[in-house]
Amino acid sequence: MENFSTSSSKLDVDLSFTPFPVQDLDVFVNSESLELMKNPSQWIEGIGSWIRFIQVNSTLKCPEIVLNASQFSLGLELTNDKKILDLNQAWLGQSKSTDVLSFPIIDETFFDVSNECIELGDIVISVPTAIRQAKDNKIDLFRELRWLATHGLLHLLGWDHGDEESLEKMLLIQEQLIDLNC
């Protein structure tokens, strides 16, 4: 795990990034997706753009503390099915693998006295699950990984999908975020 930081769309994103060990892949993955699994720069750029889009769109739900902030910190780990299963079991009590988990720090009771850098939490994505889903949905892995990251980011920002209507809204926002930097 390494920490990386750069400015994106006037936002400073400090990303603690754990790349996927690409040598563990047992399927062909194109170079664009491989680069995404190894290199944090595209993630930093994308996450900065996504947060900025949410900040400036007044119709979107966003925690007050995030609205005017310009520095953010979060973690992104690309892992395997076993690790995400273990995390799901340990933290959510669910004995099943999943595609993405989010561990938000900000909630409705969150109060931060310093607005210097807002810690959002962590996103964990299972690459093998993303590969299967990309194949099943006939989309490329690059898009699927970014799709899962937008989903995780929205959870970090307080979005949830307890019913069909809230899920549909969340999926629509994910599409908008993905389209920002295709």
PDB file of C-alpha atoms in Angstrom:
ATOM      1  CA  MET A   1       0.000   0.000   0.000  1.00  0.00           C
ATOM      2  CA  GLU A   2       1.330   3.382  -0.991  1.00  0.00           C
ATOM      3  CA  ASN A   3       0.071   6.919  -0.563  1.00  0.00           C
ATOM      4  CA  PHE A   4      -0.237   9.194  -3.550  1.00  0.00           C
ATOM      5  CA  SER A   5      -1.456  12.737  -3.835  1.00  0.00           C
ATOM      6  CA  THR A   6      -2.124  15.161  -6.650  1.00  0.00           C
ATOM      7  CA  SER A   7      -4.525  17.898  -7.583  1.00  0.00           C
ATOM      8  CA  SER A   8      -7.500  17.097  -9.780  1.00  0.00           C
ATOM      9  CA  SER A   9     -10.049  19.679 -10.898  1.00  0.00           C
ATOM     10  CA  LYS A  10      -8.843  21.986  -8.133  1.00  0.00           C
ATOM     11  CA  LEU A  11      -9.213  19.201  -5.575  1.00  0.00           C
ATOM     12  CA  ASP A  12      -6.323  17.569  -3.795  1.00  0.00           C
ATOM     13  CA  VAL A  13      -6.896  13.825  -3.507  1.00  0.00           C
ATOM     14  CA  ASP A  14      -4.615  11.861  -1.206  1.00  0.00           C
ATOM     15  CA  LEU A  15      -5.107   8.225  -2.147  1.00  0.00           C
ATOM     16  CA  SER A  16      -3.823   5.275  -0.151  1.00  0.00           C
ATOM     17  CA  PHE A  17      -3.742   2.764  -3.010  1.00  0.00           C
ATOM     18  CA  THR A  18      -3.242  -0.986  -2.802  1.00  0.00           C
ATOM     19  CA  PRO A  19      -2.809  -2.323  -6.348  1.00  0.00           C
ATOM     20  CA  PHE A  20      -3.980  -5.724  -7.455  1.00  0.00           C
ATOM     21  CA  PRO A  21      -1.168  -8.275  -7.836  1.00  0.00           C
ATOM     22  CA  VAL A  22      -1.604  -8.638 -11.590  1.00  0.00           C
ATOM     23  CA  GLN A  23       0.660 -11.686 -11.629  1.00  0.00           C
ATOM     24  CA  ASP A  24      -2.237 -13.501  -9.896  1.00  0.00           C
ATOM     25  CA  LEU A  25      -4.551 -12.993 -12.866  1.00  0.00           C
ATOM     26  CA  ASP A  26      -5.519 -16.145 -14.728  1.00  0.00           C
ATOM     27  CA  VAL A  27      -7.285 -14.367 -17.604  1.00  0.00           C
ATOM     28  CA  PHE A  28      -6.192 -11.934 -20.276  1.00  0.00           C
ATOM     29  CA  VAL A  29      -6.672  -8.307 -19.276  1.00  0.00           C
ATOM     30  CA  ASN A  30      -6.088  -5.432 -21.698  1.00  0.00           C
ATOM     31  CA  SER A  31      -3.316  -2.927 -21.036  1.00  0.00           C
ATOM     32  CA  GLU A  32      -5.711  -0.112 -20.053  1.00  0.00           C
ATOM     33  CA  SER A  33      -7.263  -2.266 -17.309  1.00  0.00           C
ATOM     34  CA  LEU A  34      -3.865  -3.567 -16.188  1.00  0.00           C
ATOM     35  CA  GLU A  35      -2.622  -0.002 -15.818  1.00  0.00           C
ATOM     36  CA  LEU A  36      -5.699   0.874 -13.745  1.00  0.00           C
ATOM     37  CA  MET A  37      -4.987  -2.072 -11.427  1.00  0.00           C
ATOM     38  CA  LYS A  38      -1.360  -1.028 -10.881  1.00  0.00           C
ATOM     39  CA  ASN A  39      -1.200   2.748 -11.104  1.00  0.00           C
ATOM     40  CA  PRO A  40      -3.007   5.222  -8.827  1.00  0.00           C
ATOM     41  CA  SER A  41      -2.807   8.256 -11.139  1.00  0.00           C
ATOM     42  CA  GLN A  42      -6.014   7.478 -13.089  1.00  0.00           C
ATOM     43  CA  TRP A  43      -7.838   6.785  -9.839  1.00  0.00           C
ATOM     44  CA  ILE A  44      -6.728  10.087  -8.346  1.00  0.00           C
ATOM     45  CA  GLU A  45      -7.840  11.954 -11.455  1.00  0.00           C
ATOM     46  CA  GLY A  46     -11.190  10.146 -11.632  1.00  0.00           C
ATOM     47  CA  ILE A  47     -12.017  10.408  -7.934  1.00  0.00           C
ATOM     48  CA  GLY A  48     -11.182  14.129  -7.968  1.00  0.00           C
ATOM     49  CA  SER A  49     -13.482  14.665 -10.961  1.00  0.00           C
ATOM     50  CA  TRP A  50     -16.252  12.620  -9.367  1.00  0.00           C
ATOM     51  CA  ILE A  51     -16.127  14.501  -6.069  1.00  0.00           C
ATOM     52  CA  ARG A  52     -16.014  17.854  -7.872  1.00  0.00           C
ATOM     53  CA  PHE A  53     -19.073  16.884  -9.963  1.00  0.00           C
ATOM     54  CA  ILE A  54     -20.993  15.989  -6.804  1.00  0.00           C
ATOM     55  CA  GLN A  55     -19.902  19.196  -5.040  1.00  0.00           C
ATOM     56  CA  VAL A  56     -21.109  21.508  -7.793  1.00  0.00           C
ATOM     57  CA  ASN A  57     -24.365  19.695  -8.568  1.00  0.00           C
ATOM     58  CA  SER A  58     -26.826  21.058  -6.012  1.00  0.00           C
ATOM     59  CA  THR A  59     -29.364  18.318  -6.755  1.00  0.00           C
ATOM     60  CA  LEU A  60     -27.018  15.621  -5.470  1.00  0.00           C
ATOM     61  CA  LYS A  61     -26.751  14.483  -1.887  1.00  0.00           C
ATOM     62  CA  CYS A  62     -23.434  15.483  -0.368  1.00  0.00           C
ATOM     63  CA  PRO A  63     -22.382  15.871   3.273  1.00  0.00           C
ATOM     64  CA  GLU A  64     -22.033  19.515   4.253  1.00  0.00           C
ATOM     65  CA  ILE A  65     -18.419  18.995   5.252  1.00  0.00           C
ATOM     66  CA  VAL A  66     -17.591  17.805   1.721  1.00  0.00           C
ATOM     67  CA  LEU A  67     -19.283  20.663  -0.142  1.00  0.00           C
ATOM     68  CA  ASN A  68     -16.564  23.288   0.239  1.00  0.00           C
ATOM     69  CA  ALA A  69     -13.564  21.093   0.954  1.00  0.00           C
ATOM     70  CA  SER A  70     -10.664  21.009  -1.476  1.00  0.00           C
ATOM     71  CA  GLN A  71      -8.577  18.242   0.097  1.00  0.00           C
ATOM     72  CA  PHE A  72      -9.689  14.652   0.484  1.00  0.00           C
ATOM     73  CA  SER A  73      -8.106  11.464   1.682  1.00  0.00           C
ATOM     74  CA  LEU A  74      -9.344   7.940   1.083  1.00  0.00           C
ATOM     75  CA  GLY A  75      -8.175   4.399   0.580  1.00  0.00           C
ATOM     76  CA  LEU A  76      -8.682   2.165  -2.439  1.00  0.00           C
ATOM     77  CA  GLU A  77      -7.713  -1.490  -2.365  1.00  0.00           C
ATOM     78  CA  LEU A  78      -7.993  -3.841  -5.324  1.00  0.00           C
ATOM     79  CA  THR A  79      -8.090  -7.347  -3.937  1.00  0.00           C
ATOM     80  CA  ASN A  80      -9.328 -10.900  -4.443  1.00  0.00           C
ATOM     81  CA  ASP A  81     -12.557 -12.705  -3.573  1.00  0.00           C
ATOM     82  CA  LYS A  82     -11.140 -14.299  -0.396  1.00  0.00           C
ATOM     83  CA  LYS A  83     -10.077 -10.994   1.128  1.00  0.00           C
ATOM     84  CA  ILE A  84     -13.374  -9.269   0.325  1.00  0.00           C
ATOM     85  CA  LEU A  85     -15.280 -12.272   1.730  1.00  0.00           C
ATOM     86  CA  ASP A  86     -13.243 -12.041   4.953  1.00  0.00           C
ATOM     87  CA  LEU A  87     -13.907  -8.288   5.208  1.00  0.00           C
ATOM     88  CA  ASN A  88     -17.610  -8.742   4.494  1.00  0.00           C
ATOM     89  CA  GLN A  89     -17.815 -11.384   7.211  1.00  0.00           C
ATOM     90  CA  ALA A  90     -15.784  -9.459   9.781  1.00  0.00           C
ATOM     91  CA  TRP A  91     -17.338  -6.026   9.322  1.00  0.00           C
ATOM     92  CA  LEU A  92     -20.845  -6.664   7.995  1.00  0.00           C
ATOM     93  CA  GLY A  93     -21.523 -10.181   9.279  1.00  0.00           C
ATOM     94  CA  GLN A  94     -22.253 -11.465   5.777  1.00  0.00           C
ATOM     95  CA  SER A  95     -20.744 -14.807   4.794  1.00  0.00           C
ATOM     96  CA  LYS A  96     -20.496 -14.090   1.098  1.00  0.00           C
ATOM     97  CA  SER A  97     -18.180 -12.516  -1.378  1.00  0.00           C
ATOM     98  CA  THR A  98     -19.173  -9.251  -3.025  1.00  0.00           C
ATOM     99  CA  ASP A  99     -17.865  -6.897  -5.681  1.00  0.00           C
ATOM    100  CA  VAL A 100     -17.236  -3.734  -3.637  1.00  0.00           C
ATOM    101  CA  LEU A 101     -17.227  -2.734   0.018  1.00  0.00           C
ATOM    102  CA  SER A 102     -17.137   0.767   1.434  1.00  0.00           C
ATOM    103  CA  PHE A 103     -16.089   1.811   4.884  1.00  0.00           C
ATOM    104  CA  PRO A 104     -17.221   5.433   5.275  1.00  0.00           C
ATOM    105  CA  ILE A 105     -15.952   7.668   8.022  1.00  0.00           C
ATOM    106  CA  ILE A 106     -18.434  10.502   7.534  1.00  0.00           C
ATOM    107  CA  ASP A 107     -22.001  10.001   8.724  1.00  0.00           C
ATOM    108  CA  GLU A 108     -24.819  12.248   9.917  1.00  0.00           C
ATOM    109  CA  THR A 109     -23.125  12.624  13.319  1.00  0.00           C
ATOM    110  CA  PHE A 110     -19.701  13.449  11.899  1.00  0.00           C
ATOM    111  CA  PHE A 111     -18.200  16.757  12.919  1.00  0.00           C
ATOM    112  CA  ASP A 112     -14.728  17.792  11.870  1.00  0.00           C
ATOM    113  CA  VAL A 113     -13.139  20.824  13.486  1.00  0.00           C
ATOM    114  CA  SER A 114     -10.485  21.226  10.823  1.00  0.00           C
ATOM    115  CA  ASN A 115     -11.473  21.574   7.205  1.00  0.00           C
ATOM    116  CA  GLU A 116      -7.930  20.964   6.044  1.00  0.00           C
ATOM    117  CA  CYS A 117      -8.314  17.435   4.683  1.00  0.00           C
ATOM    118  CA  ILE A 118     -11.506  15.409   4.773  1.00  0.00           C
ATOM    119  CA  GLU A 119     -10.967  11.680   5.345  1.00  0.00           C
ATOM    120  CA  LEU A 120     -13.730   9.836   3.487  1.00  0.00           C
ATOM    121  CA  GLY A 121     -12.933   6.204   4.313  1.00  0.00           C
ATOM    122  CA  ASP A 122     -11.984   3.154   2.276  1.00  0.00           C
ATOM    123  CA  ILE A 123     -13.192   1.341  -0.827  1.00  0.00           C
ATOM    124  CA  VAL A 124     -12.286  -2.303  -1.445  1.00  0.00           C
ATOM    125  CA  ILE A 125     -12.944  -3.888  -4.845  1.00  0.00           C
ATOM    126  CA  SER A 126     -12.688  -7.570  -5.741  1.00  0.00           C
ATOM    127  CA  VAL A 127     -10.923  -7.737  -9.101  1.00  0.00           C
ATOM    128  CA  PRO A 128     -11.901 -11.375  -9.858  1.00  0.00           C
ATOM    129  CA  THR A 129     -15.564 -10.500  -9.248  1.00  0.00           C
ATOM    130  CA  ALA A 130     -15.195  -7.397 -11.426  1.00  0.00           C
ATOM    131  CA  ILE A 131     -13.723  -9.566 -14.192  1.00  0.00           C
ATOM    132  CA  ARG A 132     -16.679 -11.983 -14.010  1.00  0.00           C
ATOM    133  CA  GLN A 133     -19.229  -9.159 -13.944  1.00  0.00           C
ATOM    134  CA  ALA A 134     -17.593  -7.365 -16.861  1.00  0.00           C
ATOM    135  CA  LYS A 135     -17.752 -10.584 -18.883  1.00  0.00           C
ATOM    136  CA  ASP A 136     -21.372 -11.277 -17.852  1.00  0.00           C
ATOM    137  CA  ASN A 137     -22.418  -7.705 -18.712  1.00  0.00           C
ATOM    138  CA  LYS A 138     -20.360  -7.644 -21.923  1.00  0.00           C
ATOM    139  CA  ILE A 139     -18.433  -4.533 -20.896  1.00  0.00           C
ATOM    140  CA  ASP A 140     -14.729  -4.009 -20.477  1.00  0.00           C
ATOM    141  CA  LEU A 141     -12.984  -4.445 -17.147  1.00  0.00           C
ATOM    142  CA  PHE A 142     -11.757  -0.836 -17.163  1.00  0.00           C
ATOM    143  CA  ARG A 143     -15.359   0.410 -17.052  1.00  0.00           C
ATOM    144  CA  GLU A 144     -16.442  -2.196 -14.486  1.00  0.00           C
ATOM    145  CA  LEU A 145     -13.651  -1.273 -12.073  1.00  0.00           C
ATOM    146  CA  ARG A 146     -14.510   2.412 -12.369  1.00  0.00           C
ATOM    147  CA  TRP A 147     -18.218   1.592 -11.981  1.00  0.00           C
ATOM    148  CA  LEU A 148     -17.521  -0.224  -8.727  1.00  0.00           C
ATOM    149  CA  ALA A 149     -15.300   2.626  -7.518  1.00  0.00           C
ATOM    150  CA  THR A 150     -18.061   5.195  -8.166  1.00  0.00           C
ATOM    151  CA  HIS A 151     -20.466   2.990  -6.238  1.00  0.00           C
ATOM    152  CA  GLY A 152     -18.051   2.793  -3.328  1.00  0.00           C
ATOM    153  CA  LEU A 153     -17.399   6.536  -3.422  1.00  0.00           C
ATOM    154  CA  LEU A 154     -21.113   7.322  -3.296  1.00  0.00           C
ATOM    155  CA  HIS A 155     -21.388   5.128  -0.204  1.00  0.00           C
ATOM    156  CA  LEU A 156     -18.490   7.053   1.351  1.00  0.00           C
ATOM    157  CA  LEU A 157     -20.473  10.231   0.699  1.00  0.00           C
ATOM    158  CA  GLY A 158     -23.567   8.893   2.456  1.00  0.00           C
ATOM    159  CA  TRP A 159     -25.571   7.388  -0.379  1.00  0.00           C
ATOM    160  CA  ASP A 160     -27.420   4.159   0.265  1.00  0.00           C
ATOM    161  CA  HIS A 161     -29.814   1.945  -1.653  1.00  0.00           C
ATOM    162  CA  GLY A 162     -32.255   0.445   0.800  1.00  0.00           C
ATOM    163  CA  ASP A 163     -35.033   0.397  -1.772  1.00  0.00           C
ATOM    164  CA  GLU A 164     -35.432   0.193  -5.536  1.00  0.00           C
ATOM    165  CA  GLU A 165     -35.931   3.946  -5.988  1.00  0.00           C
ATOM    166  CA  SER A 166     -32.755   4.897  -4.113  1.00  0.00           C
ATOM    167  CA  LEU A 167     -30.806   2.212  -6.003  1.00  0.00           C
ATOM    168  CA  GLU A 168     -32.020   3.593  -9.345  1.00  0.00           C
ATOM    169  CA  LYS A 169     -30.955   7.122  -8.338  1.00  0.00           C
ATOM    170  CA  MET A 170     -27.554   5.862  -7.259  1.00  0.00           C
ATOM    171  CA  LEU A 171     -27.026   3.929 -10.492  1.00  0.00           C
ATOM    172  CA  LEU A 172     -27.967   6.994 -12.529  1.00  0.00           C
ATOM    173  CA  ILE A 173     -25.389   9.099 -10.675  1.00  0.00           C
ATOM    174  CA  GLN A 174     -22.800   6.370 -11.253  1.00  0.00           C
ATOM    175  CA  GLU A 175     -23.468   6.575 -14.996  1.00  0.00           C
ATOM    176  CA  GLN A 176     -22.990  10.344 -14.896  1.00  0.00           C
ATOM    177  CA  LEU A 177     -19.720   9.979 -13.000  1.00  0.00           C
ATOM    178  CA  ILE A 178     -18.377   7.323 -15.361  1.00  0.00           C
ATOM    179  CA  ASP A 179     -19.244   9.509 -18.352  1.00  0.00           C
ATOM    180  CA  LEU A 180     -17.156  12.383 -16.947  1.00  0.00           C
ATOM    181  CA  ASN A 181     -13.886  10.787 -17.961  1.00  0.00           C
ATOM    182  CA  CYS A 182     -14.473   8.047 -20.483  1.00  0.00           C
TER     183      CYS A 182
END
